[in-house]
Amino acid sequence: MNFADIALEEKQRVLRELSSVKADFAARGMFAGTSGNLSMRVGEFQPDSFHFAITASGKDKSLSTPEDFLFVDQSGKPCETTRLKPSAETVIHCEIYRLTGCGAIYHTHSVFNNLVSEYFGDRKSVPVDGVELIKAFNIWDEEAHIDVPIVSNFADVPRIVPEITDRLESRIPGILLRKHGIYAWGRDGFEAKRHLEAFEFLFEYAYRWELLKAIR
Ligand SMILES: CSC[C@@H](O)[C@@H](O)C(=O)COP(=O)(O)O
Ligand SMILES: [Zn+2]
């Protein structure tokens, strides 16, 4: 499918939805120091052909401007002439869409996601046992156990991608970059937001649980 063939109404709907979630996350202090990025897919999906809107790189994400987002293709190349630069982490979004066919991907940095990624870094996953919010991932087992994958972080962002390819798990809609932040995705924006919020809750829980265990 060509980008030009995707309905204008769909592109506008995606930009409105991204603007709204960006304002919501910003109001909750989730984009410290311009960190974080958001994307949402438009049009049809094939693993080697898709398009999505993504936040422009390096912007103050607490502000709402006409230059907050641009559309890119499956290789991260802008679909239209623009002076905006897509997020420096666009290649990560490209790979997650390619592997999952999901509809939206949200990435945030937080103190808790950074702390647990380092604390559990050597075991390469954050373990969570039997916490109700695991159901946010559509995992309904009694006393479910999950391991959220942790991958290495590199300043050269494309170097991060191969480990994401290896470690992404169909059951867990997220991946944690060590001392960097969480990527969460879903079929649509509603689901990606639910997953991101659940990960943040579970990371804070995991952190506090380790502290409690140490003092009892
Ligand atoms: C300013 S620190 C955060 C960045 O290095 C990066 O990790 C990030 O999340 C935002 O990058 P961006 O290019 O604005 O999408
Ligand atoms: Zn980041």
XYZ file of C-alpha atoms in Angstrom, residues 5-202:
198
model
C -3.533 5.804 -0.706
C -4.173 5.824 3.069
C -7.284 7.883 3.897
C -6.595 11.391 5.189
C -9.228 10.848 7.910
C -7.265 7.867 9.273
C -4.014 9.862 9.327
C -5.750 12.729 11.130
C -7.364 10.364 13.651
C -3.951 8.841 14.469
C -2.359 12.284 14.916
C -5.227 13.348 17.234
C -4.909 10.166 19.290
C -1.119 10.483 19.592
C -1.423 14.166 20.583
C -3.895 13.280 23.269
C -1.833 10.441 24.794
C 1.298 12.593 24.582
C -0.432 15.378 26.553
C -1.712 12.839 29.093
C 1.740 11.251 29.648
C 3.406 14.687 29.739
C 0.969 15.864 32.436
C 2.035 12.817 34.457
C 5.726 13.707 34.114
C 6.504 10.698 31.919
C 8.742 12.533 29.398
C 11.536 13.835 31.639
C 14.141 15.864 29.744
C 12.595 15.195 26.261
C 12.914 11.428 26.784
C 10.351 8.986 25.386
C 8.684 8.535 22.027
C 5.272 7.414 20.731
C 4.102 5.920 17.464
C 0.910 4.626 15.855
C 0.436 2.712 12.646
C -1.818 3.759 9.740
C -3.113 1.736 6.775
C -2.592 -1.911 6.014
C 0.181 -4.035 7.497
C 2.585 -6.378 5.809
C 5.870 -7.197 7.574
C 7.810 -5.571 4.735
C 5.403 -2.691 4.040
C 3.724 -0.427 6.614
C 3.544 3.189 7.747
C 3.307 4.902 11.104
C 3.265 8.326 12.745
C 6.056 8.917 15.277
C 7.173 11.749 17.546
C 9.786 14.096 16.092
C 13.197 13.767 17.751
C 14.397 15.845 20.666
C 11.227 17.911 21.182
C 9.911 19.101 24.520
C 7.137 16.513 24.691
C 5.142 18.504 27.227
C 4.335 21.059 24.501
C 1.725 20.643 21.781
C 2.828 22.066 18.419
C 2.033 21.402 14.724
C 5.511 19.842 14.451
C 5.223 17.043 17.008
C 4.805 14.062 14.627
C 5.742 12.856 11.169
C 4.886 9.787 9.123
C 7.560 7.239 8.227
C 7.638 3.912 6.391
C 8.801 0.431 7.484
C 12.445 1.500 7.153
C 11.966 4.702 9.153
C 12.130 6.977 6.102
C 9.780 10.015 6.138
C 6.775 9.526 3.828
C 6.469 13.236 3.028
C 8.901 16.107 2.568
C 9.570 17.526 6.036
C 12.270 19.269 8.012
C 11.353 17.196 11.051
C 13.593 14.335 12.135
C 11.888 11.150 13.320
C 12.751 9.881 16.802
C 16.342 8.691 17.159
C 14.806 5.349 18.195
C 12.623 4.914 15.092
C 14.508 1.731 14.099
C 13.280 0.100 17.321
C 9.667 0.972 16.451
C 10.208 -0.389 12.909
C 11.450 -3.714 14.278
C 8.647 -4.091 16.859
C 5.999 -3.388 14.176
C 7.690 -5.834 11.781
C 7.774 -8.607 14.392
C 4.365 -8.087 15.994
C 2.129 -6.258 13.489
C 0.903 -4.206 16.472
C -0.967 -0.892 16.128
C 0.837 1.408 18.582
C 4.140 1.567 20.491
C 4.835 3.777 23.511
C 8.280 4.289 25.054
C 8.991 6.013 28.368
C 11.889 6.399 30.766
C 11.171 6.232 34.494
C 13.270 5.937 37.635
C 11.637 2.587 38.493
C 12.068 1.056 35.043
C 15.732 2.155 35.052
C 16.370 0.812 38.572
C 14.863 -2.629 37.990
C 16.548 -2.950 34.589
C 19.898 -2.562 36.326
C 19.031 -4.582 39.433
C 17.855 -7.558 37.321
C 20.181 -6.747 34.403
C 22.434 -9.770 34.807
C 19.485 -12.221 34.756
C 18.199 -10.353 31.669
C 14.565 -10.210 32.800
C 12.407 -8.722 35.546
C 10.488 -11.489 37.373
C 6.950 -10.758 38.574
C 4.875 -13.295 40.515
C 1.127 -13.433 40.934
C 0.382 -9.712 40.811
C -3.165 -8.946 39.656
C -2.040 -6.363 37.090
C -0.399 -9.129 35.015
C -3.964 -9.566 33.712
C -3.520 -6.257 31.859
C -1.418 -8.339 29.424
C -4.309 -10.768 28.905
C -2.533 -13.389 31.018
C -5.206 -14.918 33.222
C -3.409 -17.865 34.918
C -3.791 -18.197 38.676
C -0.620 -16.789 40.320
C 0.887 -16.111 36.898
C 4.638 -15.704 36.684
C 6.120 -13.462 34.003
C 9.633 -12.430 33.066
C 9.891 -9.087 31.306
C 12.892 -9.272 28.945
C 15.771 -6.830 29.463
C 18.087 -6.056 26.533
C 21.376 -4.151 26.410
C 21.376 -0.443 25.678
C 23.840 1.168 23.255
C 24.371 4.793 22.244
C 24.380 3.535 18.647
C 20.650 2.725 18.526
C 20.705 0.235 15.581
C 22.988 -1.976 17.746
C 20.070 -2.437 20.171
C 17.811 -3.994 17.512
C 19.238 -7.558 17.071
C 18.748 -8.393 20.747
C 15.151 -7.133 20.540
C 14.631 -9.462 17.564
C 15.978 -12.374 19.630
C 14.276 -11.660 22.926
C 10.806 -10.385 22.018
C 8.155 -12.740 23.424
C 4.659 -13.087 22.005
C 3.077 -13.267 25.508
C 4.770 -10.140 26.906
C 3.883 -6.894 25.071
C 6.982 -5.023 26.132
C 10.749 -5.002 26.348
C 12.986 -3.167 28.800
C 16.219 -1.489 27.689
C 18.840 -1.620 30.451
C 19.196 1.722 32.275
C 17.130 3.312 29.494
C 13.367 2.651 29.481
C 10.401 0.482 28.530
C 8.889 -0.137 25.098
C 5.259 -1.287 25.330
C 2.933 -2.024 22.448
C -0.621 -3.103 21.726
C -3.162 -3.746 18.977
C -4.188 -0.084 19.267
C -3.461 2.995 21.380
C -5.843 1.918 24.155
C -4.036 -1.399 24.593
C -0.519 0.074 24.305
C -1.373 2.575 27.073
C -2.818 -0.146 29.306
C 0.322 -2.233 28.815
C 2.699 0.667 29.461
C 0.893 1.622 32.675
C 0.850 -2.011 33.820
C 4.605 -2.370 33.209
C 5.316 0.786 35.201
C 3.136 -0.460 38.082
C 4.847 -3.882 38.064
